[in-house]
Amino acid sequence: MSNVFDGLKPALVWEHFYNINQIPRCSKNEEGARAYVKGVADRLNLEYKEDAVGNIVVKKAASAGMENSPTVILQGHVDMVCEKNKGTVHDFTKDPIKMLIDDGWVRADGTTLGADNAIGVCMGLALLEDDSLAHPPLEVLCTIDEETGMTGAMGLEPGFLDGKIMLNLDTEEEGALYIGCAGGKHTIMTRKIDWQNAPSGQKTYSVKIKGLRGGHSGLNIVDQFGNAIKLLTRVIYKLGQTQKFSVASINGGTAHNAIPREAEVTLVLDSAAHAELEKLAAHFSPVFSDEFSAVEKDISFAIEEVGAADKVFSDDLSKTIISFLYSIPHGVEAMSQAVEGLVETSTNMAVVETRENELYLLTSQRSSVASSILDIADKVKASAELAGFDVEQGGGYPAWQPNPDSPLLKACKEVYSKKYGEEAEIKAVHAGLECGIIGEQFPGMDMISLGPDILGAHSPDERVKIDSVNNVWEYLLDVLKAL
């Protein structure tokens, strides 16, 4: 193992984490990570099987004295969100993740870390490897493509799993036991680009906003972090109140489940419009700093003259795309009336991309109430149709309905209170977990989700707390002994 993790506990978990982070594993590119899991199983002479979509389950017999205990599934996903800061040189198709220890946390150097959810997977692998541990019969389930559609969980077929008890290891808060999650869907919008020649005698400018925190579009939506697409189009919309502009391209965001941290629009402007844009940038920079003073410290706005654009969007489309992106719903739509502090419904304006001949927009909607998912998604659809976009909705996944009478929850609560002398927090999360899908496909599955402290998931700020990994590991071992 690399010296970066020498001395960290539990050693096997960190060893596997180091190893798997040497392997590219962006969503839909998990073959290397899958090979690693199968290699561990082969080395340990453990039975495993894989299904048609690429999920793997590895089985391990119970330790001595626990042969009559029910089988427990330990579940995590092998893929990761791949994001990097502007200026970070990293090729996610081939480069290992560069990891650092920083004041009690492990983080990456300018990229996402992939602790979401490799730490959970690696806890399962460590349990497979360490024969000194007491545990019931185990099935370590490693799913694929959780981050871009949960297609792995959706592809699970009846009979693939034997167990009826599952510990999902994909939440990010030590001391909390999660018993429910939001469902969600995607709304994709496209519109053919009506190109025209760029106006003569004008200059081309790149307008960028960056430095925002971004984060997970479910977990962090309540934090009211800035959305780079929304802030950028706010400025350009204001420009359009007094000046004419032509859009040559607009791009921002990277994934449906990440709040956009950066966005850029290329504009063709006359001298008066450029002067007004500079004034607006000077005006909005302190405005944004004030509005987001509690959560955003590094917002930056940059205007730079670039090579002349040959073609631009039509006048109508230039105006429409800015107005639409400025007005499209984003953020918390409703808070739960049943669970204090829980977001019930939200939407994320996630990606805008200028392609060769079309504009592509991606949003995601979440809710713990099935009808509300449809409602907010249809609001986005209606807005898009008014703006002339074709709309496709999909990527749906079900909510995980809490079961407060769960025998597994009772056991986990008892272990926690005995171990720590206090009660665990029982929560639901405004994010999609594979538990909702797995519970629907395997009726009667008793499930809990837990995990160590991870902050900044889905962004280059992602980090996992070292002590928390060991604490959750030791708690997990105690839970397995009690089942």
PDB file of C-alpha atoms in Angstrom, residues 240-474:
ATOM      1  CA  GLY A 240     -30.130  41.987 -22.748  1.00  0.00           C
ATOM      2  CA  GLN A 241     -32.399  44.536 -21.102  1.00  0.00           C
ATOM      3  CA  THR A 242     -30.380  47.361 -22.657  1.00  0.00           C
ATOM      4  CA  GLN A 243     -28.030  45.807 -25.219  1.00  0.00           C
ATOM      5  CA  LYS A 244     -28.130  43.353 -28.085  1.00  0.00           C
ATOM      6  CA  PHE A 245     -25.942  40.262 -27.857  1.00  0.00           C
ATOM      7  CA  SER A 246     -25.353  37.153 -29.945  1.00  0.00           C
ATOM      8  CA  VAL A 247     -24.573  33.798 -28.340  1.00  0.00           C
ATOM      9  CA  ALA A 248     -21.934  31.653 -30.052  1.00  0.00           C
ATOM     10  CA  SER A 249     -21.957  28.903 -27.398  1.00  0.00           C
ATOM     11  CA  ILE A 250     -23.018  28.235 -23.832  1.00  0.00           C
ATOM     12  CA  ASN A 251     -21.801  25.391 -21.630  1.00  0.00           C
ATOM     13  CA  GLY A 252     -21.939  24.531 -17.954  1.00  0.00           C
ATOM     14  CA  GLY A 253     -22.301  21.685 -15.498  1.00  0.00           C
ATOM     15  CA  THR A 254     -21.136  18.105 -15.887  1.00  0.00           C
ATOM     16  CA  ALA A 255     -23.656  15.642 -14.425  1.00  0.00           C
ATOM     17  CA  HIS A 256     -27.329  15.337 -13.521  1.00  0.00           C
ATOM     18  CA  ASN A 257     -26.508  14.809  -9.854  1.00  0.00           C
ATOM     19  CA  ALA A 258     -24.011  17.641  -9.416  1.00  0.00           C
ATOM     20  CA  ILE A 259     -24.819  21.312  -8.879  1.00  0.00           C
ATOM     21  CA  PRO A 260     -22.932  23.227 -11.607  1.00  0.00           C
ATOM     22  CA  ARG A 261     -19.735  24.849 -10.346  1.00  0.00           C
ATOM     23  CA  GLU A 262     -18.667  26.507 -13.579  1.00  0.00           C
ATOM     24  CA  ALA A 263     -20.346  27.892 -16.679  1.00  0.00           C
ATOM     25  CA  GLU A 264     -19.233  29.798 -19.763  1.00  0.00           C
ATOM     26  CA  VAL A 265     -20.971  31.689 -22.536  1.00  0.00           C
ATOM     27  CA  THR A 266     -19.318  33.029 -25.678  1.00  0.00           C
ATOM     28  CA  LEU A 267     -20.860  36.296 -26.851  1.00  0.00           C
ATOM     29  CA  VAL A 268     -20.389  38.521 -29.880  1.00  0.00           C
ATOM     30  CA  LEU A 269     -20.826  42.156 -28.817  1.00  0.00           C
ATOM     31  CA  ASP A 270     -20.421  45.660 -30.096  1.00  0.00           C
ATOM     32  CA  SER A 271     -18.374  48.118 -28.059  1.00  0.00           C
ATOM     33  CA  ALA A 272     -21.354  49.526 -26.170  1.00  0.00           C
ATOM     34  CA  ALA A 273     -22.572  46.060 -25.159  1.00  0.00           C
ATOM     35  CA  HIS A 274     -19.073  45.082 -24.069  1.00  0.00           C
ATOM     36  CA  ALA A 275     -18.796  48.195 -21.919  1.00  0.00           C
ATOM     37  CA  GLU A 276     -22.154  47.439 -20.325  1.00  0.00           C
ATOM     38  CA  LEU A 277     -21.135  43.826 -19.696  1.00  0.00           C
ATOM     39  CA  GLU A 278     -18.017  44.993 -17.868  1.00  0.00           C
ATOM     40  CA  LYS A 279     -20.193  47.266 -15.712  1.00  0.00           C
ATOM     41  CA  LEU A 280     -22.563  44.408 -14.930  1.00  0.00           C
ATOM     42  CA  ALA A 281     -19.688  42.117 -13.996  1.00  0.00           C
ATOM     43  CA  ALA A 282     -18.371  44.757 -11.610  1.00  0.00           C
ATOM     44  CA  HIS A 283     -21.878  45.164 -10.194  1.00  0.00           C
ATOM     45  CA  PHE A 284     -22.765  41.499  -9.768  1.00  0.00           C
ATOM     46  CA  SER A 285     -19.468  40.293  -8.317  1.00  0.00           C
ATOM     47  CA  PRO A 286     -20.136  41.927  -4.913  1.00  0.00           C
ATOM     48  CA  VAL A 287     -23.847  41.160  -5.226  1.00  0.00           C
ATOM     49  CA  PHE A 288     -23.153  37.440  -5.564  1.00  0.00           C
ATOM     50  CA  SER A 289     -20.589  37.568  -2.757  1.00  0.00           C
ATOM     51  CA  ASP A 290     -23.207  39.174  -0.528  1.00  0.00           C
ATOM     52  CA  GLU A 291     -26.074  36.885  -1.504  1.00  0.00           C
ATOM     53  CA  PHE A 292     -23.978  33.753  -0.973  1.00  0.00           C
ATOM     54  CA  SER A 293     -21.743  35.065   1.807  1.00  0.00           C
ATOM     55  CA  ALA A 294     -22.479  32.137   4.117  1.00  0.00           C
ATOM     56  CA  VAL A 295     -21.822  29.363   1.609  1.00  0.00           C
ATOM     57  CA  GLU A 296     -19.695  30.602  -1.323  1.00  0.00           C
ATOM     58  CA  LYS A 297     -16.296  32.203  -0.741  1.00  0.00           C
ATOM     59  CA  ASP A 298     -14.558  31.867  -4.106  1.00  0.00           C
ATOM     60  CA  ILE A 299     -16.984  32.988  -6.810  1.00  0.00           C
ATOM     61  CA  SER A 300     -15.096  34.574  -9.688  1.00  0.00           C
ATOM     62  CA  PHE A 301     -16.341  36.250 -12.846  1.00  0.00           C
ATOM     63  CA  ALA A 302     -14.086  36.665 -15.883  1.00  0.00           C
ATOM     64  CA  ILE A 303     -14.518  38.353 -19.266  1.00  0.00           C
ATOM     65  CA  GLU A 304     -11.894  37.741 -21.931  1.00  0.00           C
ATOM     66  CA  GLU A 305     -11.697  38.579 -25.600  1.00  0.00           C
ATOM     67  CA  VAL A 306     -11.224  35.411 -27.663  1.00  0.00           C
ATOM     68  CA  GLY A 307     -10.865  34.459 -31.297  1.00  0.00           C
ATOM     69  CA  ALA A 308     -13.642  35.733 -33.515  1.00  0.00           C
ATOM     70  CA  ALA A 309     -16.697  33.484 -33.808  1.00  0.00           C
ATOM     71  CA  ASP A 310     -17.754  32.701 -37.381  1.00  0.00           C
ATOM     72  CA  LYS A 311     -21.362  31.924 -36.527  1.00  0.00           C
ATOM     73  CA  VAL A 312     -23.811  32.615 -33.721  1.00  0.00           C
ATOM     74  CA  PHE A 313     -27.280  31.551 -32.630  1.00  0.00           C
ATOM     75  CA  SER A 314     -30.155  33.355 -34.297  1.00  0.00           C
ATOM     76  CA  ASP A 315     -31.312  36.519 -32.550  1.00  0.00           C
ATOM     77  CA  ASP A 316     -34.395  34.711 -31.269  1.00  0.00           C
ATOM     78  CA  LEU A 317     -32.471  31.708 -29.947  1.00  0.00           C
ATOM     79  CA  SER A 318     -29.784  33.894 -28.341  1.00  0.00           C
ATOM     80  CA  LYS A 319     -32.454  35.671 -26.344  1.00  0.00           C
ATOM     81  CA  THR A 320     -34.512  32.558 -25.659  1.00  0.00           C
ATOM     82  CA  ILE A 321     -31.731  30.362 -24.264  1.00  0.00           C
ATOM     83  CA  ILE A 322     -30.574  33.021 -21.809  1.00  0.00           C
ATOM     84  CA  SER A 323     -34.117  33.848 -20.672  1.00  0.00           C
ATOM     85  CA  PHE A 324     -35.019  30.186 -20.343  1.00  0.00           C
ATOM     86  CA  LEU A 325     -31.965  29.193 -18.318  1.00  0.00           C
ATOM     87  CA  TYR A 326     -32.425  32.243 -16.104  1.00  0.00           C
ATOM     88  CA  SER A 327     -36.068  31.390 -15.400  1.00  0.00           C
ATOM     89  CA  ILE A 328     -36.069  27.577 -15.267  1.00  0.00           C
ATOM     90  CA  PRO A 329     -36.817  26.220 -11.778  1.00  0.00           C
ATOM     91  CA  HIS A 330     -33.816  25.227  -9.692  1.00  0.00           C
ATOM     92  CA  GLY A 331     -33.409  24.344  -6.035  1.00  0.00           C
ATOM     93  CA  VAL A 332     -35.713  23.334  -3.201  1.00  0.00           C
ATOM     94  CA  GLU A 333     -39.344  23.193  -4.285  1.00  0.00           C
ATOM     95  CA  ALA A 334     -40.829  21.976  -0.996  1.00  0.00           C
ATOM     96  CA  MET A 335     -39.739  20.881   2.467  1.00  0.00           C
ATOM     97  CA  SER A 336     -41.183  17.772   4.085  1.00  0.00           C
ATOM     98  CA  GLN A 337     -44.204  18.326   6.275  1.00  0.00           C
ATOM     99  CA  ALA A 338     -43.532  15.034   8.045  1.00  0.00           C
ATOM    100  CA  VAL A 339     -39.773  15.130   8.727  1.00  0.00           C
ATOM    101  CA  GLU A 340     -38.315  18.371  10.047  1.00  0.00           C
ATOM    102  CA  GLY A 341     -35.398  19.664   7.993  1.00  0.00           C
ATOM    103  CA  LEU A 342     -35.837  17.152   5.146  1.00  0.00           C
ATOM    104  CA  VAL A 343     -36.169  18.416   1.600  1.00  0.00           C
ATOM    105  CA  GLU A 344     -39.232  16.821   0.056  1.00  0.00           C
ATOM    106  CA  THR A 345     -38.978  18.027  -3.550  1.00  0.00           C
ATOM    107  CA  SER A 346     -36.234  19.693  -5.593  1.00  0.00           C
ATOM    108  CA  THR A 347     -34.934  20.195  -9.104  1.00  0.00           C
ATOM    109  CA  ASN A 348     -31.396  20.721 -10.384  1.00  0.00           C
ATOM    110  CA  MET A 349     -30.539  22.679 -13.543  1.00  0.00           C
ATOM    111  CA  ALA A 350     -27.564  20.448 -14.159  1.00  0.00           C
ATOM    112  CA  VAL A 351     -26.044  20.729 -17.638  1.00  0.00           C
ATOM    113  CA  VAL A 352     -26.181  22.991 -20.669  1.00  0.00           C
ATOM    114  CA  GLU A 353     -24.114  21.968 -23.668  1.00  0.00           C
ATOM    115  CA  THR A 354     -23.712  23.477 -27.119  1.00  0.00           C
ATOM    116  CA  ARG A 355     -23.379  20.627 -29.576  1.00  0.00           C
ATOM    117  CA  GLU A 356     -22.710  20.837 -33.298  1.00  0.00           C
ATOM    118  CA  ASN A 357     -26.295  21.513 -34.286  1.00  0.00           C
ATOM    119  CA  GLU A 358     -28.311  21.401 -31.088  1.00  0.00           C
ATOM    120  CA  LEU A 359     -28.560  22.704 -27.572  1.00  0.00           C
ATOM    121  CA  TYR A 360     -28.654  19.976 -24.917  1.00  0.00           C
ATOM    122  CA  LEU A 361     -29.982  20.620 -21.415  1.00  0.00           C
ATOM    123  CA  LEU A 362     -30.146  18.122 -18.558  1.00  0.00           C
ATOM    124  CA  THR A 363     -32.047  18.509 -15.303  1.00  0.00           C
ATOM    125  CA  SER A 364     -32.899  16.149 -12.457  1.00  0.00           C
ATOM    126  CA  GLN A 365     -35.908  16.109 -10.172  1.00  0.00           C
ATOM    127  CA  ARG A 366     -36.209  14.433  -6.772  1.00  0.00           C
ATOM    128  CA  SER A 367     -38.950  13.905  -4.218  1.00  0.00           C
ATOM    129  CA  SER A 368     -39.971  11.553  -1.455  1.00  0.00           C
ATOM    130  CA  VAL A 369     -43.548  11.881  -2.783  1.00  0.00           C
ATOM    131  CA  ALA A 370     -44.108  10.108  -6.091  1.00  0.00           C
ATOM    132  CA  SER A 371     -46.728  12.561  -7.368  1.00  0.00           C
ATOM    133  CA  SER A 372     -44.452  15.502  -6.603  1.00  0.00           C
ATOM    134  CA  ILE A 373     -41.677  14.072  -8.792  1.00  0.00           C
ATOM    135  CA  LEU A 374     -44.113  14.090 -11.695  1.00  0.00           C
ATOM    136  CA  ASP A 375     -45.311  17.581 -10.807  1.00  0.00           C
ATOM    137  CA  ILE A 376     -41.916  19.286 -10.684  1.00  0.00           C
ATOM    138  CA  ALA A 377     -40.726  17.389 -13.765  1.00  0.00           C
ATOM    139  CA  ASP A 378     -43.803  18.551 -15.657  1.00  0.00           C
ATOM    140  CA  LYS A 379     -43.194  22.150 -14.574  1.00  0.00           C
ATOM    141  CA  VAL A 380     -39.729  21.931 -16.100  1.00  0.00           C
ATOM    142  CA  LYS A 381     -41.186  20.289 -19.200  1.00  0.00           C
ATOM    143  CA  ALA A 382     -43.838  22.979 -19.606  1.00  0.00           C
ATOM    144  CA  SER A 383     -41.246  25.743 -19.338  1.00  0.00           C
ATOM    145  CA  ALA A 384     -39.033  24.017 -21.895  1.00  0.00           C
ATOM    146  CA  GLU A 385     -41.859  23.525 -24.365  1.00  0.00           C
ATOM    147  CA  LEU A 386     -42.712  27.229 -24.163  1.00  0.00           C
ATOM    148  CA  ALA A 387     -39.080  27.921 -25.084  1.00  0.00           C
ATOM    149  CA  GLY A 388     -39.278  25.659 -28.134  1.00  0.00           C
ATOM    150  CA  PHE A 389     -37.411  22.639 -26.764  1.00  0.00           C
ATOM    151  CA  ASP A 390     -38.163  18.993 -27.374  1.00  0.00           C
ATOM    152  CA  VAL A 391     -38.457  17.218 -24.043  1.00  0.00           C
ATOM    153  CA  GLU A 392     -37.721  13.658 -22.970  1.00  0.00           C
ATOM    154  CA  GLN A 393     -38.267  12.391 -19.438  1.00  0.00           C
ATOM    155  CA  GLY A 394     -36.674   9.238 -18.070  1.00  0.00           C
ATOM    156  CA  GLY A 395     -34.111   7.830 -15.684  1.00  0.00           C
ATOM    157  CA  GLY A 396     -36.791   7.338 -13.068  1.00  0.00           C
ATOM    158  CA  TYR A 397     -36.150   5.480  -9.849  1.00  0.00           C
ATOM    159  CA  PRO A 398     -38.482   4.849  -6.916  1.00  0.00           C
ATOM    160  CA  ALA A 399     -38.361   6.324  -3.459  1.00  0.00           C
ATOM    161  CA  TRP A 400     -37.462   4.064  -0.531  1.00  0.00           C
ATOM    162  CA  GLN A 401     -40.341   4.227   1.910  1.00  0.00           C
ATOM    163  CA  PRO A 402     -39.255   4.178   5.576  1.00  0.00           C
ATOM    164  CA  ASN A 403     -40.202   1.190   7.733  1.00  0.00           C
ATOM    165  CA  PRO A 404     -39.890   2.293  11.373  1.00  0.00           C
ATOM    166  CA  ASP A 405     -40.830  -1.245  12.494  1.00  0.00           C
ATOM    167  CA  SER A 406     -37.899  -2.870  10.673  1.00  0.00           C
ATOM    168  CA  PRO A 407     -36.226  -5.671  12.708  1.00  0.00           C
ATOM    169  CA  LEU A 408     -32.891  -4.636  11.182  1.00  0.00           C
ATOM    170  CA  LEU A 409     -33.419  -1.060  12.337  1.00  0.00           C
ATOM    171  CA  LYS A 410     -34.207  -2.289  15.839  1.00  0.00           C
ATOM    172  CA  ALA A 411     -31.006  -4.355  15.935  1.00  0.00           C
ATOM    173  CA  CYS A 412     -28.881  -1.500  14.568  1.00  0.00           C
ATOM    174  CA  LYS A 413     -30.323   0.929  17.117  1.00  0.00           C
ATOM    175  CA  GLU A 414     -29.644  -1.465  19.986  1.00  0.00           C
ATOM    176  CA  VAL A 415     -26.039  -2.013  18.906  1.00  0.00           C
ATOM    177  CA  TYR A 416     -25.489   1.715  18.555  1.00  0.00           C
ATOM    178  CA  SER A 417     -26.897   2.662  21.947  1.00  0.00           C
ATOM    179  CA  LYS A 418     -24.945  -0.128  23.642  1.00  0.00           C
ATOM    180  CA  LYS A 419     -21.704   0.869  21.910  1.00  0.00           C
ATOM    181  CA  TYR A 420     -21.930   4.646  22.255  1.00  0.00           C
ATOM    182  CA  GLY A 421     -24.327   5.233  25.146  1.00  0.00           C
ATOM    183  CA  GLU A 422     -26.596   7.381  22.987  1.00  0.00           C
ATOM    184  CA  GLU A 423     -29.216   6.955  20.314  1.00  0.00           C
ATOM    185  CA  ALA A 424     -28.403   6.873  16.618  1.00  0.00           C
ATOM    186  CA  GLU A 425     -30.119   9.444  14.450  1.00  0.00           C
ATOM    187  CA  ILE A 426     -32.801   7.878  12.281  1.00  0.00           C
ATOM    188  CA  LYS A 427     -33.100   9.722   8.997  1.00  0.00           C
ATOM    189  CA  ALA A 428     -34.274   9.765   5.431  1.00  0.00           C
ATOM    190  CA  VAL A 429     -32.157  11.384   2.717  1.00  0.00           C
ATOM    191  CA  HIS A 430     -33.051  13.665  -0.171  1.00  0.00           C
ATOM    192  CA  ALA A 431     -30.986  11.669  -2.610  1.00  0.00           C
ATOM    193  CA  GLY A 432     -31.389   8.520  -4.602  1.00  0.00           C
ATOM    194  CA  LEU A 433     -30.138   5.332  -3.007  1.00  0.00           C
ATOM    195  CA  GLU A 434     -30.221   1.961  -4.663  1.00  0.00           C
ATOM    196  CA  CYS A 435     -32.288   0.737  -1.717  1.00  0.00           C
ATOM    197  CA  GLY A 436     -35.475   2.040  -3.330  1.00  0.00           C
ATOM    198  CA  ILE A 437     -34.872   0.043  -6.490  1.00  0.00           C
ATOM    199  CA  ILE A 438     -33.613  -3.077  -4.721  1.00  0.00           C
ATOM    200  CA  GLY A 439     -36.549  -2.997  -2.311  1.00  0.00           C
ATOM    201  CA  GLU A 440     -38.954  -2.837  -5.230  1.00  0.00           C
ATOM    202  CA  GLN A 441     -37.265  -5.707  -7.053  1.00  0.00           C
ATOM    203  CA  PHE A 442     -36.793  -7.891  -3.963  1.00  0.00           C
ATOM    204  CA  PRO A 443     -39.991  -7.487  -1.930  1.00  0.00           C
ATOM    205  CA  GLY A 444     -39.537  -8.013   1.786  1.00  0.00           C
ATOM    206  CA  MET A 445     -35.892  -6.904   1.812  1.00  0.00           C
ATOM    207  CA  ASP A 446     -35.082  -5.349   5.210  1.00  0.00           C
ATOM    208  CA  MET A 447     -32.649  -2.487   4.609  1.00  0.00           C
ATOM    209  CA  ILE A 448     -30.616   0.155   6.425  1.00  0.00           C
ATOM    210  CA  SER A 449     -28.068   2.554   4.940  1.00  0.00           C
ATOM    211  CA  LEU A 450     -25.022   3.846   6.798  1.00  0.00           C
ATOM    212  CA  GLY A 451     -21.562   5.203   6.130  1.00  0.00           C
ATOM    213  CA  PRO A 452     -18.722   7.435   7.330  1.00  0.00           C
ATOM    214  CA  ASP A 453     -18.510  11.208   7.130  1.00  0.00           C
ATOM    215  CA  ILE A 454     -17.995  12.291   3.520  1.00  0.00           C
ATOM    216  CA  LEU A 455     -18.232  15.941   2.517  1.00  0.00           C
ATOM    217  CA  GLY A 456     -18.363  17.531  -0.921  1.00  0.00           C
ATOM    218  CA  ALA A 457     -19.443  14.407  -2.775  1.00  0.00           C
ATOM    219  CA  HIS A 458     -19.640  14.813  -6.560  1.00  0.00           C
ATOM    220  CA  SER A 459     -17.196  17.732  -6.506  1.00  0.00           C
ATOM    221  CA  PRO A 460     -13.407  18.136  -6.270  1.00  0.00           C
ATOM    222  CA  ASP A 461     -13.984  19.168  -2.652  1.00  0.00           C
ATOM    223  CA  GLU A 462     -14.941  15.566  -1.824  1.00  0.00           C
ATOM    224  CA  ARG A 463     -13.227  14.230   1.290  1.00  0.00           C
ATOM    225  CA  VAL A 464     -13.704  11.396   3.765  1.00  0.00           C
ATOM    226  CA  LYS A 465     -12.921  11.637   7.467  1.00  0.00           C
ATOM    227  CA  ILE A 466     -10.268   9.133   8.498  1.00  0.00           C
ATOM    228  CA  ASP A 467     -11.446   8.508  12.061  1.00  0.00           C
ATOM    229  CA  SER A 468     -15.025   8.175  10.882  1.00  0.00           C
ATOM    230  CA  VAL A 469     -14.125   5.329   8.523  1.00  0.00           C
ATOM    231  CA  ASN A 470     -12.720   3.341  11.436  1.00  0.00           C
ATOM    232  CA  ASN A 471     -15.673   4.190  13.685  1.00  0.00           C
ATOM    233  CA  VAL A 472     -18.213   3.031  11.116  1.00  0.00           C
ATOM    234  CA  TRP A 473     -16.157  -0.085  10.401  1.00  0.00           C
ATOM    235  CA  GLU A 474     -16.133  -1.083  14.062  1.00  0.00           C
TER     236      GLU A 474
END
